[in-house]
Amino acid sequence: MLLDTLQRLLIFFLLVLVQGLVLNRIQLFHCATPLLYVYFIIIFPLNYPKWAMLVWGFLLGLCIDMFSNTPGLAAASTTFIAALQPYLLQLFIPRDADEHVRSSAATLGFGKFATLATILVILFCLVFFALEAFSFYDWQQWLLCVGGSALLTLILIFALESLRK
């Protein structure tokens, strides 16, 4: 249990640092920014306590908000997908699977993992950019931000997942 928590803390800090120091500076066509920290929420195992996932999601979003100067946007968005992740993960695993199933391409298969990651990333981007814009006046720009950021994020997640055991 302690080893799992230390590993999770290491991933947490690495993703926050990479996002805050590198990825926040990337903005393609003034609308697409990779939001790799979502990967932290996607890889939670099935049996992880839901309250702990909400706390991790909120703390992750809070740290990202501090780095990005986006008060509450990332915290609200990561908490939202942390609440949804266990229920969506249950849709993609077999009923007779071990309760310690980790969300990864190796355990779920690449197709199921890609579908799960895509759903969570798109939902995250929808909430994040809807809260950021706080209106749908320029809905084409909003859709460009959601689509571009989701695509860049998914490319980075699949690259990380191919490196992961």
N, C-alpha and C. Protein backbone atom coordinates (compact mmCIF):
# COMPACT_ATOMS: atom_id res chain seq x y z
N MET A 1 0.82 -1.19 0.00
CA MET A 1 0.00 0.00 0.00
C MET A 1 0.87 1.26 0.00
N LEU A 2 1.92 1.24 0.81
CA LEU A 2 2.83 2.38 0.89
C LEU A 2 3.57 2.57 -0.43
N LEU A 3 3.99 1.47 -1.03
CA LEU A 3 4.69 1.55 -2.31
C LEU A 3 3.78 2.12 -3.40
N ASP A 4 2.52 1.72 -3.38
CA ASP A 4 1.55 2.24 -4.36
C ASP A 4 1.35 3.74 -4.17
N THR A 5 1.25 4.18 -2.93
CA THR A 5 1.07 5.61 -2.65
C THR A 5 2.30 6.41 -3.06
N LEU A 6 3.49 5.90 -2.79
CA LEU A 6 4.72 6.59 -3.20
C LEU A 6 4.83 6.66 -4.72
N GLN A 7 4.47 5.57 -5.39
CA GLN A 7 4.50 5.57 -6.85
C GLN A 7 3.49 6.57 -7.41
N ARG A 8 2.32 6.62 -6.81
CA ARG A 8 1.28 7.56 -7.25
C ARG A 8 1.73 9.01 -7.01
N LEU A 9 2.40 9.26 -5.88
CA LEU A 9 2.93 10.61 -5.59
C LEU A 9 4.00 11.02 -6.60
N LEU A 10 4.86 10.09 -6.98
CA LEU A 10 5.89 10.37 -7.96
C LEU A 10 5.28 10.72 -9.31
N ILE A 11 4.31 9.93 -9.75
CA ILE A 11 3.62 10.21 -11.01
C ILE A 11 2.91 11.56 -10.93
N PHE A 12 2.28 11.83 -9.80
CA PHE A 12 1.58 13.09 -9.57
C PHE A 12 2.52 14.28 -9.78
N PHE A 13 3.65 14.26 -9.08
CA PHE A 13 4.58 15.38 -9.16
C PHE A 13 5.23 15.50 -10.54
N LEU A 14 5.53 14.37 -11.16
CA LEU A 14 6.10 14.43 -12.50
C LEU A 14 5.13 15.04 -13.50
N LEU A 15 3.88 14.63 -13.44
CA LEU A 15 2.88 15.17 -14.37
C LEU A 15 2.63 16.65 -14.11
N VAL A 16 2.59 17.06 -12.85
CA VAL A 16 2.39 18.48 -12.53
C VAL A 16 3.57 19.30 -13.04
N LEU A 17 4.79 18.82 -12.83
CA LEU A 17 5.97 19.55 -13.30
C LEU A 17 6.03 19.61 -14.83
N VAL A 18 5.77 18.50 -15.48
CA VAL A 18 5.80 18.49 -16.95
C VAL A 18 4.73 19.42 -17.51
N GLN A 19 3.55 19.38 -16.92
CA GLN A 19 2.47 20.25 -17.40
C GLN A 19 2.80 21.71 -17.13
N GLY A 20 3.23 22.00 -15.92
CA GLY A 20 3.47 23.38 -15.55
C GLY A 20 4.67 24.01 -16.22
N LEU A 21 5.73 23.24 -16.43
CA LEU A 21 6.95 23.82 -16.97
C LEU A 21 7.11 23.67 -18.48
N VAL A 22 6.46 22.67 -19.07
CA VAL A 22 6.65 22.42 -20.50
C VAL A 22 5.35 22.55 -21.29
N LEU A 23 4.37 21.74 -20.95
CA LEU A 23 3.18 21.63 -21.80
C LEU A 23 2.29 22.87 -21.79
N ASN A 24 2.30 23.63 -20.71
CA ASN A 24 1.51 24.86 -20.68
C ASN A 24 2.03 25.90 -21.66
N ARG A 25 3.27 25.76 -22.08
CA ARG A 25 3.86 26.70 -23.02
C ARG A 25 3.56 26.34 -24.47
N ILE A 26 3.02 25.15 -24.70
CA ILE A 26 2.67 24.71 -26.05
C ILE A 26 1.23 25.11 -26.32
N GLN A 27 1.05 25.87 -27.37
CA GLN A 27 -0.30 26.25 -27.76
C GLN A 27 -0.34 26.33 -29.29
N LEU A 28 -0.85 25.27 -29.90
CA LEU A 28 -0.91 25.21 -31.35
C LEU A 28 -2.12 25.98 -31.86
N PHE A 29 -1.88 26.88 -32.79
CA PHE A 29 -2.94 27.67 -33.44
C PHE A 29 -3.79 28.44 -32.44
N HIS A 30 -3.22 28.79 -31.31
CA HIS A 30 -3.89 29.55 -30.25
C HIS A 30 -5.13 28.86 -29.70
N CYS A 31 -5.17 27.53 -29.82
CA CYS A 31 -6.34 26.85 -29.26
C CYS A 31 -6.04 25.47 -28.70
N ALA A 32 -4.99 24.81 -29.13
CA ALA A 32 -4.74 23.43 -28.71
C ALA A 32 -3.56 23.37 -27.74
N THR A 33 -3.84 22.97 -26.52
CA THR A 33 -2.83 22.79 -25.49
C THR A 33 -2.92 21.37 -24.96
N PRO A 34 -1.82 20.62 -24.92
CA PRO A 34 -1.89 19.27 -24.35
C PRO A 34 -2.10 19.33 -22.84
N LEU A 35 -3.03 18.55 -22.36
CA LEU A 35 -3.38 18.52 -20.94
C LEU A 35 -3.10 17.12 -20.39
N LEU A 36 -1.83 16.77 -20.33
CA LEU A 36 -1.40 15.41 -20.02
C LEU A 36 -1.74 14.95 -18.62
N TYR A 37 -1.95 15.84 -17.69
CA TYR A 37 -2.22 15.46 -16.30
C TYR A 37 -3.50 14.64 -16.15
N VAL A 38 -4.34 14.64 -17.14
CA VAL A 38 -5.56 13.82 -17.13
C VAL A 38 -5.21 12.33 -17.04
N TYR A 39 -4.04 11.98 -17.56
CA TYR A 39 -3.57 10.59 -17.54
C TYR A 39 -3.52 10.04 -16.12
N PHE A 40 -3.21 10.88 -15.17
CA PHE A 40 -3.14 10.46 -13.77
C PHE A 40 -4.49 9.90 -13.31
N ILE A 41 -5.58 10.51 -13.72
CA ILE A 41 -6.91 10.05 -13.32
C ILE A 41 -7.29 8.79 -14.09
N ILE A 42 -6.90 8.70 -15.35
CA ILE A 42 -7.28 7.57 -16.18
C ILE A 42 -6.69 6.27 -15.66
N ILE A 43 -5.49 6.28 -15.10
CA ILE A 43 -4.80 5.04 -14.74
C ILE A 43 -5.13 4.51 -13.34
N PHE A 44 -6.10 5.07 -12.66
CA PHE A 44 -6.47 4.52 -11.36
C PHE A 44 -7.03 3.12 -11.51
N PRO A 45 -6.73 2.22 -10.56
CA PRO A 45 -7.28 0.86 -10.62
C PRO A 45 -8.76 0.84 -10.23
N LEU A 46 -9.40 -0.26 -10.53
CA LEU A 46 -10.82 -0.40 -10.30
C LEU A 46 -11.19 -0.36 -8.82
N ASN A 47 -10.39 -0.99 -7.97
CA ASN A 47 -10.74 -1.11 -6.55
C ASN A 47 -10.32 0.11 -5.71
N TYR A 48 -9.79 1.13 -6.33
CA TYR A 48 -9.34 2.30 -5.58
C TYR A 48 -10.55 3.01 -4.98
N PRO A 49 -10.48 3.44 -3.73
CA PRO A 49 -11.64 4.11 -3.11
C PRO A 49 -12.04 5.37 -3.87
N LYS A 50 -13.34 5.52 -4.05
CA LYS A 50 -13.85 6.65 -4.83
C LYS A 50 -13.56 7.99 -4.14
N TRP A 51 -13.65 8.02 -2.83
CA TRP A 51 -13.37 9.26 -2.13
C TRP A 51 -11.90 9.66 -2.31
N ALA A 52 -11.01 8.69 -2.34
CA ALA A 52 -9.59 8.98 -2.52
C ALA A 52 -9.31 9.48 -3.93
N MET A 53 -10.04 8.92 -4.91
CA MET A 53 -9.88 9.41 -6.28
C MET A 53 -10.33 10.86 -6.40
N LEU A 54 -11.40 11.20 -5.72
CA LEU A 54 -11.87 12.59 -5.74
C LEU A 54 -10.85 13.53 -5.10
N VAL A 55 -10.25 13.09 -4.00
CA VAL A 55 -9.24 13.92 -3.33
C VAL A 55 -8.01 14.08 -4.23
N TRP A 56 -7.53 12.96 -4.81
CA TRP A 56 -6.38 13.03 -5.72
C TRP A 56 -6.70 13.94 -6.90
N GLY A 57 -7.89 13.79 -7.48
CA GLY A 57 -8.27 14.61 -8.62
C GLY A 57 -8.33 16.08 -8.27
N PHE A 58 -8.90 16.39 -7.13
CA PHE A 58 -8.98 17.79 -6.71
C PHE A 58 -7.59 18.37 -6.46
N LEU A 59 -6.73 17.62 -5.76
CA LEU A 59 -5.38 18.12 -5.47
C LEU A 59 -4.56 18.29 -6.74
N LEU A 60 -4.73 17.36 -7.68
CA LEU A 60 -4.03 17.49 -8.95
C LEU A 60 -4.49 18.75 -9.68
N GLY A 61 -5.78 18.95 -9.75
CA GLY A 61 -6.31 20.13 -10.40
C GLY A 61 -5.89 21.41 -9.71
N LEU A 62 -5.85 21.39 -8.39
CA LEU A 62 -5.43 22.56 -7.63
C LEU A 62 -3.97 22.92 -7.91
N CYS A 63 -3.11 21.90 -7.96
CA CYS A 63 -1.69 22.15 -8.28
C CYS A 63 -1.54 22.70 -9.70
N ILE A 64 -2.29 22.15 -10.65
CA ILE A 64 -2.23 22.63 -12.02
C ILE A 64 -2.75 24.07 -12.09
N ASP A 65 -3.82 24.34 -11.35
CA ASP A 65 -4.37 25.70 -11.33
C ASP A 65 -3.35 26.70 -10.81
N MET A 66 -2.56 26.31 -9.82
CA MET A 66 -1.54 27.20 -9.29
C MET A 66 -0.46 27.49 -10.32
N PHE A 67 -0.07 26.46 -11.08
CA PHE A 67 0.94 26.64 -12.12
C PHE A 67 0.40 27.44 -13.30
N SER A 68 -0.86 27.24 -13.63
CA SER A 68 -1.42 27.78 -14.87
C SER A 68 -2.18 29.08 -14.70
N ASN A 69 -2.41 29.50 -13.47
CA ASN A 69 -3.19 30.69 -13.20
C ASN A 69 -4.61 30.57 -13.78
N THR A 70 -5.20 29.41 -13.55
CA THR A 70 -6.58 29.16 -13.97
C THR A 70 -7.38 28.77 -12.73
N PRO A 71 -7.82 29.74 -11.96
CA PRO A 71 -8.40 29.45 -10.65
C PRO A 71 -9.64 28.55 -10.71
N GLY A 72 -9.46 27.32 -10.31
CA GLY A 72 -10.57 26.40 -10.18
C GLY A 72 -10.94 25.61 -11.42
N LEU A 73 -10.43 25.96 -12.59
CA LEU A 73 -10.81 25.25 -13.81
C LEU A 73 -10.33 23.81 -13.81
N ALA A 74 -9.05 23.63 -13.58
CA ALA A 74 -8.50 22.27 -13.59
C ALA A 74 -9.01 21.47 -12.40
N ALA A 75 -9.17 22.11 -11.25
CA ALA A 75 -9.66 21.40 -10.06
C ALA A 75 -11.08 20.87 -10.29
N ALA A 76 -11.94 21.68 -10.85
CA ALA A 76 -13.31 21.25 -11.12
C ALA A 76 -13.33 20.15 -12.18
N SER A 77 -12.54 20.30 -13.22
CA SER A 77 -12.54 19.34 -14.32
C SER A 77 -11.95 17.99 -13.91
N THR A 78 -10.84 18.01 -13.17
CA THR A 78 -10.24 16.73 -12.74
C THR A 78 -11.11 16.04 -11.70
N THR A 79 -11.74 16.79 -10.84
CA THR A 79 -12.65 16.19 -9.86
C THR A 79 -13.85 15.55 -10.58
N PHE A 80 -14.34 16.19 -11.62
CA PHE A 80 -15.45 15.66 -12.40
C PHE A 80 -15.09 14.33 -13.04
N ILE A 81 -13.93 14.25 -13.70
CA ILE A 81 -13.60 12.98 -14.35
C ILE A 81 -13.14 11.93 -13.34
N ALA A 82 -12.62 12.36 -12.18
CA ALA A 82 -12.29 11.39 -11.13
C ALA A 82 -13.56 10.73 -10.60
N ALA A 83 -14.66 11.48 -10.59
CA ALA A 83 -15.94 10.91 -10.16
C ALA A 83 -16.49 9.93 -11.19
N LEU A 84 -16.22 10.17 -12.47
CA LEU A 84 -16.75 9.31 -13.53
C LEU A 84 -15.88 8.10 -13.84
N GLN A 85 -14.57 8.18 -13.62
CA GLN A 85 -13.64 7.15 -14.05
C GLN A 85 -13.99 5.74 -13.57
N PRO A 86 -14.34 5.51 -12.29
CA PRO A 86 -14.61 4.13 -11.88
C PRO A 86 -15.84 3.53 -12.58
N TYR A 87 -16.83 4.34 -12.84
CA TYR A 87 -18.04 3.85 -13.49
C TYR A 87 -17.79 3.55 -14.96
N LEU A 88 -17.00 4.39 -15.61
CA LEU A 88 -16.67 4.13 -17.00
C LEU A 88 -15.73 2.94 -17.13
N LEU A 89 -14.81 2.79 -16.19
CA LEU A 89 -13.88 1.66 -16.23
C LEU A 89 -14.64 0.34 -16.09
N GLN A 90 -15.68 0.31 -15.28
CA GLN A 90 -16.47 -0.91 -15.12
C GLN A 90 -17.13 -1.34 -16.43
N LEU A 91 -17.40 -0.41 -17.32
CA LEU A 91 -18.00 -0.75 -18.60
C LEU A 91 -17.04 -1.48 -19.52
N PHE A 92 -15.74 -1.31 -19.30
CA PHE A 92 -14.75 -1.86 -20.21
C PHE A 92 -14.04 -3.11 -19.71
N ILE A 93 -14.30 -3.53 -18.50
CA ILE A 93 -13.65 -4.73 -17.99
C ILE A 93 -14.66 -5.88 -17.95
N PRO A 94 -14.19 -7.12 -18.09
CA PRO A 94 -15.10 -8.27 -17.99
C PRO A 94 -15.65 -8.40 -16.56
N ARG A 95 -16.81 -8.96 -16.44
CA ARG A 95 -17.45 -9.09 -15.12
C ARG A 95 -16.65 -10.00 -14.18
N ASP A 96 -15.96 -11.00 -14.73
CA ASP A 96 -15.22 -11.94 -13.90
C ASP A 96 -13.76 -11.51 -13.68
N ALA A 97 -13.44 -10.28 -14.00
CA ALA A 97 -12.07 -9.79 -13.86
C ALA A 97 -11.72 -9.57 -12.39
N ASP A 98 -10.43 -9.59 -12.11
CA ASP A 98 -9.92 -9.32 -10.78
C ASP A 98 -10.28 -7.90 -10.37
N GLU A 99 -10.56 -7.70 -9.09
CA GLU A 99 -10.94 -6.36 -8.63
C GLU A 99 -9.76 -5.40 -8.58
N HIS A 100 -8.55 -5.89 -8.76
CA HIS A 100 -7.36 -5.05 -8.74
C HIS A 100 -6.93 -4.66 -10.16
N VAL A 101 -7.85 -4.69 -11.10
CA VAL A 101 -7.53 -4.39 -12.50
C VAL A 101 -7.09 -2.93 -12.63
N ARG A 102 -5.94 -2.74 -13.25
CA ARG A 102 -5.44 -1.39 -13.51
C ARG A 102 -5.91 -0.96 -14.89
N SER A 103 -6.15 0.29 -15.01
CA SER A 103 -6.57 0.84 -16.30
C SER A 103 -5.34 1.08 -17.15
N SER A 104 -5.07 0.16 -18.07
CA SER A 104 -3.93 0.30 -18.98
C SER A 104 -4.22 -0.47 -20.25
N ALA A 105 -3.43 -0.21 -21.27
CA ALA A 105 -3.61 -0.90 -22.54
C ALA A 105 -3.24 -2.37 -22.40
N ALA A 106 -2.32 -2.68 -21.49
CA ALA A 106 -1.90 -4.07 -21.30
C ALA A 106 -3.01 -4.91 -20.67
N THR A 107 -3.76 -4.36 -19.75
CA THR A 107 -4.80 -5.13 -19.07
C THR A 107 -6.15 -5.07 -19.78
N LEU A 108 -6.49 -3.94 -20.35
CA LEU A 108 -7.79 -3.79 -21.01
C LEU A 108 -7.74 -4.14 -22.49
N GLY A 109 -6.58 -4.09 -23.08
CA GLY A 109 -6.44 -4.15 -24.53
C GLY A 109 -6.42 -2.73 -25.05
N PHE A 110 -5.70 -2.53 -26.16
CA PHE A 110 -5.52 -1.16 -26.62
C PHE A 110 -6.83 -0.52 -27.05
N GLY A 111 -7.71 -1.26 -27.68
CA GLY A 111 -8.98 -0.69 -28.15
C GLY A 111 -9.85 -0.19 -27.02
N LYS A 112 -10.00 -1.02 -25.99
CA LYS A 112 -10.82 -0.61 -24.84
C LYS A 112 -10.18 0.55 -24.08
N PHE A 113 -8.86 0.46 -23.91
CA PHE A 113 -8.18 1.56 -23.22
C PHE A 113 -8.29 2.85 -24.01
N ALA A 114 -8.13 2.77 -25.32
CA ALA A 114 -8.23 3.96 -26.16
C ALA A 114 -9.63 4.56 -26.09
N THR A 115 -10.65 3.72 -26.06
CA THR A 115 -12.02 4.22 -25.95
C THR A 115 -12.25 4.88 -24.60
N LEU A 116 -11.80 4.24 -23.53
CA LEU A 116 -11.95 4.81 -22.18
C LEU A 116 -11.21 6.14 -22.08
N ALA A 117 -9.96 6.17 -22.54
CA ALA A 117 -9.17 7.39 -22.47
C ALA A 117 -9.80 8.50 -23.31
N THR A 118 -10.30 8.16 -24.47
CA THR A 118 -10.92 9.16 -25.35
C THR A 118 -12.16 9.76 -24.70
N ILE A 119 -12.99 8.92 -24.12
CA ILE A 119 -14.21 9.43 -23.46
C ILE A 119 -13.84 10.36 -22.32
N LEU A 120 -12.91 9.94 -21.47
CA LEU A 120 -12.54 10.76 -20.31
C LEU A 120 -11.85 12.05 -20.73
N VAL A 121 -10.99 12.00 -21.73
CA VAL A 121 -10.29 13.21 -22.17
C VAL A 121 -11.26 14.20 -22.81
N ILE A 122 -12.17 13.70 -23.62
CA ILE A 122 -13.14 14.60 -24.25
C ILE A 122 -14.06 15.22 -23.20
N LEU A 123 -14.51 14.42 -22.24
CA LEU A 123 -15.34 14.98 -21.17
C LEU A 123 -14.57 16.02 -20.36
N PHE A 124 -13.31 15.73 -20.09
CA PHE A 124 -12.48 16.68 -19.36
C PHE A 124 -12.35 17.98 -20.14
N CYS A 125 -12.03 17.88 -21.42
CA CYS A 125 -11.85 19.09 -22.25
C CYS A 125 -13.15 19.87 -22.39
N LEU A 126 -14.27 19.17 -22.51
CA LEU A 126 -15.56 19.85 -22.59
C LEU A 126 -15.82 20.69 -21.34
N VAL A 127 -15.61 20.07 -20.17
CA VAL A 127 -15.84 20.79 -18.91
C VAL A 127 -14.82 21.91 -18.73
N PHE A 128 -13.56 21.62 -18.98
CA PHE A 128 -12.50 22.61 -18.77
C PHE A 128 -12.73 23.85 -19.63
N PHE A 129 -12.96 23.66 -20.92
CA PHE A 129 -13.09 24.81 -21.81
C PHE A 129 -14.46 25.48 -21.70
N ALA A 130 -15.48 24.75 -21.27
CA ALA A 130 -16.77 25.39 -21.02
C ALA A 130 -16.67 26.31 -19.81
N LEU A 131 -15.97 25.87 -18.78
CA LEU A 131 -15.76 26.72 -17.61
C LEU A 131 -14.85 27.90 -17.93
N GLU A 132 -13.86 27.67 -18.79
CA GLU A 132 -12.95 28.75 -19.15
C GLU A 132 -13.66 29.83 -19.96
N ALA A 133 -14.45 29.42 -20.94
CA ALA A 133 -15.14 30.40 -21.79
C ALA A 133 -16.34 31.01 -21.06
N PHE A 134 -17.03 30.22 -20.29
CA PHE A 134 -18.21 30.60 -19.52
C PHE A 134 -19.33 31.18 -20.40
N SER A 135 -19.21 30.93 -21.70
CA SER A 135 -20.30 31.27 -22.62
C SER A 135 -20.05 30.50 -23.91
N PHE A 136 -21.05 30.41 -24.71
CA PHE A 136 -20.91 29.74 -25.99
C PHE A 136 -21.07 30.74 -27.13
N TYR A 137 -20.65 31.97 -26.87
CA TYR A 137 -20.75 33.00 -27.87
C TYR A 137 -19.91 32.66 -29.10
N ASP A 138 -18.66 32.27 -28.87
CA ASP A 138 -17.77 31.87 -29.96
C ASP A 138 -17.61 30.35 -29.92
N TRP A 139 -18.66 29.64 -30.25
CA TRP A 139 -18.69 28.19 -30.10
C TRP A 139 -17.74 27.48 -31.06
N GLN A 140 -17.41 28.08 -32.20
CA GLN A 140 -16.45 27.44 -33.11
C GLN A 140 -15.05 27.42 -32.47
N GLN A 141 -14.66 28.51 -31.85
CA GLN A 141 -13.37 28.55 -31.16
C GLN A 141 -13.36 27.58 -29.99
N TRP A 142 -14.48 27.48 -29.29
CA TRP A 142 -14.60 26.56 -28.17
C TRP A 142 -14.44 25.12 -28.65
N LEU A 143 -15.09 24.77 -29.75
CA LEU A 143 -14.96 23.42 -30.30
C LEU A 143 -13.54 23.14 -30.79
N LEU A 144 -12.90 24.16 -31.38
CA LEU A 144 -11.51 24.00 -31.80
C LEU A 144 -10.60 23.73 -30.60
N CYS A 145 -10.81 24.45 -29.52
CA CYS A 145 -10.02 24.24 -28.31
C CYS A 145 -10.25 22.84 -27.74
N VAL A 146 -11.50 22.43 -27.67
CA VAL A 146 -11.82 21.10 -27.13
C VAL A 146 -11.22 20.01 -28.02
N GLY A 147 -11.46 20.09 -29.31
CA GLY A 147 -10.96 19.06 -30.23
C GLY A 147 -9.45 19.02 -30.32
N GLY A 148 -8.83 20.18 -30.46
CA GLY A 148 -7.38 20.23 -30.57
C GLY A 148 -6.67 19.78 -29.32
N SER A 149 -7.15 20.24 -28.18
CA SER A 149 -6.54 19.84 -26.91
C SER A 149 -6.76 18.36 -26.63
N ALA A 150 -7.94 17.86 -26.93
CA ALA A 150 -8.22 16.44 -26.73
C ALA A 150 -7.31 15.59 -27.63
N LEU A 151 -7.14 16.00 -28.86
CA LEU A 151 -6.29 15.24 -29.78
C LEU A 151 -4.84 15.23 -29.33
N LEU A 152 -4.30 16.39 -28.97
CA LEU A 152 -2.92 16.45 -28.48
C LEU A 152 -2.74 15.64 -27.19
N THR A 153 -3.71 15.73 -26.31
CA THR A 153 -3.65 14.98 -25.05
C THR A 153 -3.67 13.49 -25.30
N LEU A 154 -4.55 13.04 -26.19
CA LEU A 154 -4.64 11.61 -26.49
C LEU A 154 -3.36 11.09 -27.14
N ILE A 155 -2.76 11.87 -28.01
CA ILE A 155 -1.50 11.45 -28.62
C ILE A 155 -0.43 11.24 -27.55
N LEU A 156 -0.34 12.16 -26.60
CA LEU A 156 0.65 12.03 -25.52
C LEU A 156 0.32 10.87 -24.59
N ILE A 157 -0.96 10.66 -24.31
CA ILE A 157 -1.36 9.54 -23.44
C ILE A 157 -1.01 8.22 -24.10
N PHE A 158 -1.30 8.08 -25.40
CA PHE A 158 -0.98 6.82 -26.08
C PHE A 158 0.53 6.61 -26.19
N ALA A 159 1.27 7.69 -26.31
CA ALA A 159 2.73 7.57 -26.32
C ALA A 159 3.25 7.11 -24.96
N LEU A 160 2.72 7.69 -23.89
CA LEU A 160 3.10 7.25 -22.54
C LEU A 160 2.68 5.81 -22.28
N GLU A 161 1.52 5.45 -22.75
CA GLU A 161 1.01 4.10 -22.52
C GLU A 161 1.84 3.06 -23.28
N SER A 162 2.38 3.43 -24.41
CA SER A 162 3.24 2.50 -25.15
C SER A 162 4.58 2.28 -24.44
N LEU A 163 5.00 3.28 -23.64
CA LEU A 163 6.23 3.15 -22.87
C LEU A 163 6.02 2.41 -21.55
N ARG A 164 4.78 2.41 -21.07
CA ARG A 164 4.46 1.79 -19.79
C ARG A 164 4.40 0.28 -19.94
N LYS A 165 4.75 -0.45 -18.90
CA LYS A 165 4.75 -1.91 -18.94
C LYS A 165 3.35 -2.45 -18.91
